Tab-separated table of C-alpha atoms and ligand atoms in Angstrom:
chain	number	residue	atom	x	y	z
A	1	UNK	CA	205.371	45.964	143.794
A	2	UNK	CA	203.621	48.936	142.911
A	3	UNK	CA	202.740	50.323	139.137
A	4	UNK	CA	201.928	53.834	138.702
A	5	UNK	CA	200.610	54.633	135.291
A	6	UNK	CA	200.754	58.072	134.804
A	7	UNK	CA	199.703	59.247	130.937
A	8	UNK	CA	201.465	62.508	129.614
A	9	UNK	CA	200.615	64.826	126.741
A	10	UNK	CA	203.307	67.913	126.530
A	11	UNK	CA	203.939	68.162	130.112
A	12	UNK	CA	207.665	68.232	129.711
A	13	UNK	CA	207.470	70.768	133.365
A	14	UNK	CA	205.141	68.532	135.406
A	15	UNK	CA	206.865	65.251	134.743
A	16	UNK	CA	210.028	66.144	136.983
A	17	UNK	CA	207.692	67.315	139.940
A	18	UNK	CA	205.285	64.326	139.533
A	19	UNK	CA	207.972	61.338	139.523
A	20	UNK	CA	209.365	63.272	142.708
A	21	UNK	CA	206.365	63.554	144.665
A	22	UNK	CA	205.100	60.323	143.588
A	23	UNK	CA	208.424	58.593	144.800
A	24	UNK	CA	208.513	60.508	147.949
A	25	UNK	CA	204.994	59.011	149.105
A	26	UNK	CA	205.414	55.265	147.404
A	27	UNK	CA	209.165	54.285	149.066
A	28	UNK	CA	208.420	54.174	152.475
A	29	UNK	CA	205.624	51.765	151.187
A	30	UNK	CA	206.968	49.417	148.965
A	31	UNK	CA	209.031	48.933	145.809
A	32	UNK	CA	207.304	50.468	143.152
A	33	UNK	CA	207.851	51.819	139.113
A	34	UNK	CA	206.314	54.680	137.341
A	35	UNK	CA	205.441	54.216	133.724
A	36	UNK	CA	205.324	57.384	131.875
A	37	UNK	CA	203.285	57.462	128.660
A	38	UNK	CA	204.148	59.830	126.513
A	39	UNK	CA	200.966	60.130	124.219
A	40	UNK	CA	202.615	61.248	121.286
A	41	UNK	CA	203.553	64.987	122.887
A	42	UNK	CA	204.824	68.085	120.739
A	43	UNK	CA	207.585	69.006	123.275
A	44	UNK	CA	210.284	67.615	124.884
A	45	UNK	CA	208.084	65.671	127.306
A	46	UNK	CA	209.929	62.258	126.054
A	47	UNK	CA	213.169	63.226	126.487
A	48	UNK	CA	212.533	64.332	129.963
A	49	UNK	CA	210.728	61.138	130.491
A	50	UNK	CA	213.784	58.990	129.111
A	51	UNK	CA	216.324	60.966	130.879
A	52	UNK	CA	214.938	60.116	134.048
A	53	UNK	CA	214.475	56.773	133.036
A	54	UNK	CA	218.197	56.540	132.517
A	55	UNK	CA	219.001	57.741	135.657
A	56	UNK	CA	216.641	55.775	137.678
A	57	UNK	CA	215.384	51.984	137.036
A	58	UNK	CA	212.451	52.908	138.572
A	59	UNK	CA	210.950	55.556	135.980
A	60	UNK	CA	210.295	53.536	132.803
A	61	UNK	CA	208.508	55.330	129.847
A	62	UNK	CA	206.505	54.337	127.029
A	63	UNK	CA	206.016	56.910	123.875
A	64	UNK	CA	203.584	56.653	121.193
A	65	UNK	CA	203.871	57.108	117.697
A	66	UNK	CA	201.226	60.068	117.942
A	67	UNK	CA	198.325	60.971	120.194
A	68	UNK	CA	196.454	57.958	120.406
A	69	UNK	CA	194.200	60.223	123.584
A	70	UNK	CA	194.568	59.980	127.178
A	71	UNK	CA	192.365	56.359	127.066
A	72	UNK	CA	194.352	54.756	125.267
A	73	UNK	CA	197.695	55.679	127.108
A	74	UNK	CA	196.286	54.549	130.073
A	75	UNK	CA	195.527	51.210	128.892
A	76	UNK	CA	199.441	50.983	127.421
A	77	UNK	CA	200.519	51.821	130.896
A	78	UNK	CA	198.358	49.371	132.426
A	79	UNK	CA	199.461	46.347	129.791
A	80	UNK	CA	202.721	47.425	130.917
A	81	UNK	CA	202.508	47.470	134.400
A	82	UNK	CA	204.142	44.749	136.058
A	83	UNK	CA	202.709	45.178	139.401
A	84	UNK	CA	200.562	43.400	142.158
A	85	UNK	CA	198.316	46.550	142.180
A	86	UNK	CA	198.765	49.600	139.249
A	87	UNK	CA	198.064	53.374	140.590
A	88	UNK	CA	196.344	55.887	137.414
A	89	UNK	CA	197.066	59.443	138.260
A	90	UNK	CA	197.190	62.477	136.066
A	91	UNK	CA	200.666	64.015	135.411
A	92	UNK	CA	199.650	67.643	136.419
A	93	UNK	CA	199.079	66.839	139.912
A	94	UNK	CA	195.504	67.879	140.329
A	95	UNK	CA	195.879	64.554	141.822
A	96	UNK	CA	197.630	64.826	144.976
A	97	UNK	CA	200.502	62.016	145.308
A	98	UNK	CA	200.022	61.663	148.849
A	99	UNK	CA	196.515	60.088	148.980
A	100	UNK	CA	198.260	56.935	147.700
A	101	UNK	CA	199.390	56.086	151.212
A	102	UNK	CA	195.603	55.683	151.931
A	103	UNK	CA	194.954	53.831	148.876
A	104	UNK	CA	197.548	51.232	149.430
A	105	UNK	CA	196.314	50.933	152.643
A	106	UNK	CA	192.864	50.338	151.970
A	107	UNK	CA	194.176	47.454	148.800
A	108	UNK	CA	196.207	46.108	151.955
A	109	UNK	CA	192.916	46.014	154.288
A	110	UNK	CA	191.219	44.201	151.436
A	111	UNK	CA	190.022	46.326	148.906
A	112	UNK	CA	190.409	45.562	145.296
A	113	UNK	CA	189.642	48.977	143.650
A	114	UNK	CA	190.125	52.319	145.361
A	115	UNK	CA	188.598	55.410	143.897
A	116	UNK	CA	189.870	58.841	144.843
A	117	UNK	CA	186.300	60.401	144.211
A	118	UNK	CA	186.048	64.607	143.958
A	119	UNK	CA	184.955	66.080	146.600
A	120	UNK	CA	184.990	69.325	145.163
A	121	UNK	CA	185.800	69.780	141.339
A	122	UNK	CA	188.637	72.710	141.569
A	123	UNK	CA	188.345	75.447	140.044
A	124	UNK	CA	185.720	75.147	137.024
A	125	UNK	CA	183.172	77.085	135.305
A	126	UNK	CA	179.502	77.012	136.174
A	127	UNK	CA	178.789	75.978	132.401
A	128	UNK	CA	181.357	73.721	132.922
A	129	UNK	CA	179.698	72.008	136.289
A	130	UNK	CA	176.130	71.656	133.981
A	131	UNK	CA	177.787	69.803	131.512
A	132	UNK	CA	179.937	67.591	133.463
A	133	UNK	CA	175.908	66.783	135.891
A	134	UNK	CA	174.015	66.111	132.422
A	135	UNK	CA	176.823	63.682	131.403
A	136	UNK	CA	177.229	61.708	134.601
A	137	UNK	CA	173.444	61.650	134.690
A	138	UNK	CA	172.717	60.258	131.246
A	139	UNK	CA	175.508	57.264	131.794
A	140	UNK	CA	174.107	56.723	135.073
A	141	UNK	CA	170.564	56.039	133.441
A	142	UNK	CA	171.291	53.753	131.375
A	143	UNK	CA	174.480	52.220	132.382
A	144	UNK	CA	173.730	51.960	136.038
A	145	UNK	CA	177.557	53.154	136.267
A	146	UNK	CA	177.125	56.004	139.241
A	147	UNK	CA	179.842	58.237	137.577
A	148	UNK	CA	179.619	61.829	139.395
A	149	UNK	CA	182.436	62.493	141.318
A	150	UNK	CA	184.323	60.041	139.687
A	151	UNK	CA	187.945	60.513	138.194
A	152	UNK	CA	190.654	58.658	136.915
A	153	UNK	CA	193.087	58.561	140.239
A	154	UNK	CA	192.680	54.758	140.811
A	155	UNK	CA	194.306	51.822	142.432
A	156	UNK	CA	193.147	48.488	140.759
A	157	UNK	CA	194.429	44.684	141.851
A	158	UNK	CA	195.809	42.533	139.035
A	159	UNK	CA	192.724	40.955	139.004
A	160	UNK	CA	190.705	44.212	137.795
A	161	UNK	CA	193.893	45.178	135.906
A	162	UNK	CA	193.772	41.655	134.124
A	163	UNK	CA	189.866	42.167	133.854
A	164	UNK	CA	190.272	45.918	131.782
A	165	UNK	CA	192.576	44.080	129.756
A	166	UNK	CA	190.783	41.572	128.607
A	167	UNK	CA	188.004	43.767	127.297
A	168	UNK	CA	188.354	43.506	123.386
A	169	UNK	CA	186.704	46.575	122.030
A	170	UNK	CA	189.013	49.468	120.848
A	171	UNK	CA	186.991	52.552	122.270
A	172	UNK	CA	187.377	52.597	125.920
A	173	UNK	CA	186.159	54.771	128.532
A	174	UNK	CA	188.350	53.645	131.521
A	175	UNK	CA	186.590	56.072	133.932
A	176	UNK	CA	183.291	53.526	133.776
A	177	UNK	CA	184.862	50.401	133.174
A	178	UNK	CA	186.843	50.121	136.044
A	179	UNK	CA	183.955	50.337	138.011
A	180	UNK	CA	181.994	48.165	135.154
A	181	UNK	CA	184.307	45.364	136.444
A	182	UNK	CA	183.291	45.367	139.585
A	183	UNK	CA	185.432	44.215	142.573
A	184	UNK	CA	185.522	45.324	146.125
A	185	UNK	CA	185.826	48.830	146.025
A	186	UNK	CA	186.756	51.368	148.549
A	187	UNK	CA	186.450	54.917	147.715
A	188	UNK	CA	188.090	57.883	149.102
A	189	UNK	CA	187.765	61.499	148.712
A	190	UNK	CA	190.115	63.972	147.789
A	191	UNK	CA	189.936	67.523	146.593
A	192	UNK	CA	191.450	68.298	143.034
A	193	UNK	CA	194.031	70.802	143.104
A	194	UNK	CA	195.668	73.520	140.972
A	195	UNK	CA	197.259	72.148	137.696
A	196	UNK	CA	201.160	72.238	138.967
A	197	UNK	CA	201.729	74.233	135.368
A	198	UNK	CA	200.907	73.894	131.885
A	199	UNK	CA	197.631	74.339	130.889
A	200	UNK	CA	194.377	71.678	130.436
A	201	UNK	CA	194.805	69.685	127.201
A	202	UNK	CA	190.921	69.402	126.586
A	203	UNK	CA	188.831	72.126	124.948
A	204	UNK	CA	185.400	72.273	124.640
A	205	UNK	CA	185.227	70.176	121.250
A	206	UNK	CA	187.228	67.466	122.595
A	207	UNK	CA	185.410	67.293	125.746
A	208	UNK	CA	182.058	67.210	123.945
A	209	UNK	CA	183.536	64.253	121.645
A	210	UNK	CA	184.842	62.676	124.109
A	211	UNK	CA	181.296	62.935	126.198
A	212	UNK	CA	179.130	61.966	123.108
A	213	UNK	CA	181.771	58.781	122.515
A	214	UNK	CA	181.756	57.624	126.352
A	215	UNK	CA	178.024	57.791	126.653
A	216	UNK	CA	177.451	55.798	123.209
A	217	UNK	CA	180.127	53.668	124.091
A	218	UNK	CA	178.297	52.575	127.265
A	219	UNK	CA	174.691	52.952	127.044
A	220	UNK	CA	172.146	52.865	124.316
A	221	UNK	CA	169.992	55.554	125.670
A	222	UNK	CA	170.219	58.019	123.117
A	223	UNK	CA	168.521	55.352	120.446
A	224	UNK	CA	165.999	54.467	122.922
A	225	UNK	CA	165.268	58.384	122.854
A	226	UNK	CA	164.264	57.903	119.194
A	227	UNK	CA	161.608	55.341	119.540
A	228	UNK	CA	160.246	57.403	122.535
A	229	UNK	CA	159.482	60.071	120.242
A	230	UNK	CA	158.802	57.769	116.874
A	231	UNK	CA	155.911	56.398	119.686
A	232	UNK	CA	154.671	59.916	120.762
A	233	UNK	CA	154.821	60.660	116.920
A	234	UNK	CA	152.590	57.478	115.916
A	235	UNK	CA	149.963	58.042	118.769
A	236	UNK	CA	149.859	61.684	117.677
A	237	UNK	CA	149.695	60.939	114.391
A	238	UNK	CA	146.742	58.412	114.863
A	239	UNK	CA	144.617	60.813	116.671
A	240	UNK	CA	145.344	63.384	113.954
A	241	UNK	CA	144.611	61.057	111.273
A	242	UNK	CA	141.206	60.440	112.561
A	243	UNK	CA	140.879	63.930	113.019
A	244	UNK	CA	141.275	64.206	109.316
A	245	UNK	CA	139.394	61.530	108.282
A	246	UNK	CA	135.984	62.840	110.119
A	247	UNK	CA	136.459	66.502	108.382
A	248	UNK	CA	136.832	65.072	105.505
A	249	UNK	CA	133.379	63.137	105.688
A	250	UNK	CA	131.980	66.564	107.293
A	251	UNK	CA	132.903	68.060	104.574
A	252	UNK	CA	135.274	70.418	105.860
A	253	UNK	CA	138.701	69.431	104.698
A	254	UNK	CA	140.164	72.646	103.113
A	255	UNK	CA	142.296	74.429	106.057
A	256	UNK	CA	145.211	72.893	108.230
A	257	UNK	CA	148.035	73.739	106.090
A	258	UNK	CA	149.542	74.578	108.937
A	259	UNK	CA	149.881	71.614	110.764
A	260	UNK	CA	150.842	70.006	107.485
A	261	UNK	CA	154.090	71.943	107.159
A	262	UNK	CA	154.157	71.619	111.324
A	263	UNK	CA	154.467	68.173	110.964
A	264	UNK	CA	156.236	67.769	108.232
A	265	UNK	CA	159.368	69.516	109.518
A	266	UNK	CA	159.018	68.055	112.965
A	267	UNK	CA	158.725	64.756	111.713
A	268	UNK	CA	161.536	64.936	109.099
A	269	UNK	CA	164.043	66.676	111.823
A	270	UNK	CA	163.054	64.017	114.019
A	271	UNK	CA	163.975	61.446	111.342
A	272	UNK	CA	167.075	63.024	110.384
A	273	UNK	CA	168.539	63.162	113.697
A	274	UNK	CA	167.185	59.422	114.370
A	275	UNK	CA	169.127	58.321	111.873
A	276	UNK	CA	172.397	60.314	112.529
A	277	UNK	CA	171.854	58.872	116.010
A	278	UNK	CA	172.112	54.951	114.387
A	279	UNK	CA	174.848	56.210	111.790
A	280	UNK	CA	176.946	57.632	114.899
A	281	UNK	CA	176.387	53.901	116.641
A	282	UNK	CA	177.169	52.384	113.262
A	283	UNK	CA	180.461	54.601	112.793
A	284	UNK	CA	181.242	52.718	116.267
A	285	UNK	CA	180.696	49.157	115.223
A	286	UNK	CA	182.663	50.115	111.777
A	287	UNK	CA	185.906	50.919	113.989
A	288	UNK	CA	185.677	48.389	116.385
A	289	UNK	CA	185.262	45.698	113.815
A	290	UNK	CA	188.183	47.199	112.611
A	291	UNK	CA	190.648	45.582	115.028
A	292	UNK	CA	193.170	48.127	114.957
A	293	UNK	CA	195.439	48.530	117.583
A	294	UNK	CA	194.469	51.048	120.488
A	295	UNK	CA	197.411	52.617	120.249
A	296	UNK	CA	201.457	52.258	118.800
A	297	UNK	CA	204.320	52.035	120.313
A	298	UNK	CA	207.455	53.909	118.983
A	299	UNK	CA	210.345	54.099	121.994
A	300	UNK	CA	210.530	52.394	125.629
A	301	UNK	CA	213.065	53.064	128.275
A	302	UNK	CA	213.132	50.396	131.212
A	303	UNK	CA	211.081	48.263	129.531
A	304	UNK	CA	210.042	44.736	131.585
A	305	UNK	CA	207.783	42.285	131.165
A	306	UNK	CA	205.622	40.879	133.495
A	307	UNK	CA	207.125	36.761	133.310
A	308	UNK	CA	210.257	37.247	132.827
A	309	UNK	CA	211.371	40.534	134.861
A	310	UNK	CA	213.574	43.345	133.261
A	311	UNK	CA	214.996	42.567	130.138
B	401	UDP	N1	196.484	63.500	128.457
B	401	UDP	C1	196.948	62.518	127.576
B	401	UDP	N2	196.565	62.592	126.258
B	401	UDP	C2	195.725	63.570	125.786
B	401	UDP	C3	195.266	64.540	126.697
B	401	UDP	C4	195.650	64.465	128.033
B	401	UDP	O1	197.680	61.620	127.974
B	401	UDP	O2	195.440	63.574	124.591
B	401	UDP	C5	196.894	63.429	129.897
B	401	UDP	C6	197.525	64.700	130.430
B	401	UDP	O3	198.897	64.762	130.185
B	401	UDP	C7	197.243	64.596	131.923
B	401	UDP	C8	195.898	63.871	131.951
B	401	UDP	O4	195.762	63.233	130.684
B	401	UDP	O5	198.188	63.816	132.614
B	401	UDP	C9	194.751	64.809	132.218
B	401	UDP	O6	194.784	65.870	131.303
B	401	UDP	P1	194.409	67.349	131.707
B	401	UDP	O7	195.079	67.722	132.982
B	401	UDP	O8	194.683	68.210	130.526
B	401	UDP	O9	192.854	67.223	131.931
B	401	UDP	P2	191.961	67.939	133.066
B	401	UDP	O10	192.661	67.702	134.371
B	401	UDP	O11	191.929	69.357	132.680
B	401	UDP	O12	190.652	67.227	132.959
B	402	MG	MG1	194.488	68.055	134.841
């Protein structure tokens, strides 16, 4: 059996289209579900979602208290999934259904992880393109986790499924730790497509948040960065302190105000950010030590389990 785990925030118009398309390609193949997760949406994207759940056993749905974020609905739909393999797509369709043919092929030839990677990234903005390069370029330093063309249209075996799962900490970044995990992986190209309608749920703050949380969550590069500097800043400071010292035994000590108040605010911006860099790390141990759920769930339709079948 198949899973697809597709997460949905307001797209009461796309989820229609999506469960059609996504049936059309997956029945030929085998017998599959599709777990909608409704991630706490302001329209009527749930009652869609259970509507079509009552109509079909195949369409199950899972809705949130609130927006828990796109992460965490994708790890509800994957603790949910009862499949052999689990398919993550987006419900706009900027993932095109009919790649999964390929996919399951490839798990069926042996593969235990299939990426759909971008070939080309749609229709975005040049200032768009920079930031998405920087990010993938920063986790790939540090991480080792090659990100850049990488998206969240994935087919994982139980055994990666059961893998994600098992990872305790609360802040997840599914994107790099499915490929974190490992496994035989196949990748296969695809081109994103037009959003089917609606419009992008992310804005610029949320995408920077969202960067600034992935990258912290998975490498510590940005408090390496600080000693860098705090060891430019000592050898600097060395040479300038013997600097000092010798005009002052010359006898000419009086000037250099300048690179007094240079230093000082270079040094104390330094420090400040430094330690807003180890507070934001901090602020990340604080809410994983937490233990609070990744996300709540209010309503199910079709709900199974994976021992003991539908119940
Ligand atoms: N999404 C979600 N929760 C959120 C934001 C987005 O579940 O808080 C879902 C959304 O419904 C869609 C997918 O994540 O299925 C990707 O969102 P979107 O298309 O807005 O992102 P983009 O394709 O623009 O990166
Ligand atoms: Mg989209």
């Amino acid at each position: 059996m198949i899973s697809v785990v597709v997460p949905a925030y307001n797209e009461e118009t796309n989820i229609p289209a999506a469960a059609e398309r996504i049936g059309k390609v997956l029945a030929p193949l085998s017998e599959y579900e599709i777990i909608f997760v409704d991630d706490g949406s302001k329209d009527n994207t749930w009652q869609v979602i259970s509507e079509l759940g009552k109509e079909n056993s195949y369409i199950r749905g899972i809705h949130f208290s609130r927006n828990f974020g796109k992460e965490a609905a994708l790890f509800a739909g994957l603790e949910g999934a009862v499949g052999d393999c689990v398919i993550v797509i987006d419900c706009d369709l900027q993932h095109p259904p009919e790649l999964m043919k390929d996919m399951y092929e490839a798990y069926q030839n042996g593969a235990e992880v299939v990426e759909a990677v971008k070939r080309s990234r749609g229709k975005e903005s040049f200032f768009y393109k920079m930031c998405a390069k920087t990010f993938y370029r920063t986790m790939k330093k540090d991480s080792g986790v090659d990100l850049d063309g990488a998206s969240d249209y994935k087919l994982l075996c139980r055994g990666a499924v059961d893998a994600l799962l098992s990872m305790p900490e609360r802040l997840t970044f599914f994107r790099a730790l499915s490929s974190w995990v490992g496994f035989e992986t196949v990748k296969i190209p695809f081109d994103v497509q037009e959003r089917n309608s609606g419009t992008t749920k992310w804005n610029f703050k949320k995408l920077f948040k969202y960067a600034i949380s992935s990258i912290t969550g998975f490498t510590n590069f940005p408090m390496q960065i600080m000693t860098v500097c705090g060891t430019f800043f000592f050898i600097f400071a060395l040479i300038l302190g013997i600097q000092t010292l010798v005009n002052f035994c010359l006898g000419k000590s009086a000037d250099g105000f300048t690179t007094v108040i240079l230093l000082l605010l270079i040094i104390g911006g330094l420090l400040m950010v430094g330690i807003g860099i180890v507070g934001y790390y901090l602020s990340k141990i604080y809410e994983e030590i937490k233990h609070r759920p990744r996300y709540i769930v209010s309503k199910q339709v079709n709900k199974r389990t994976r021992n003991n079948g539908e119940n």
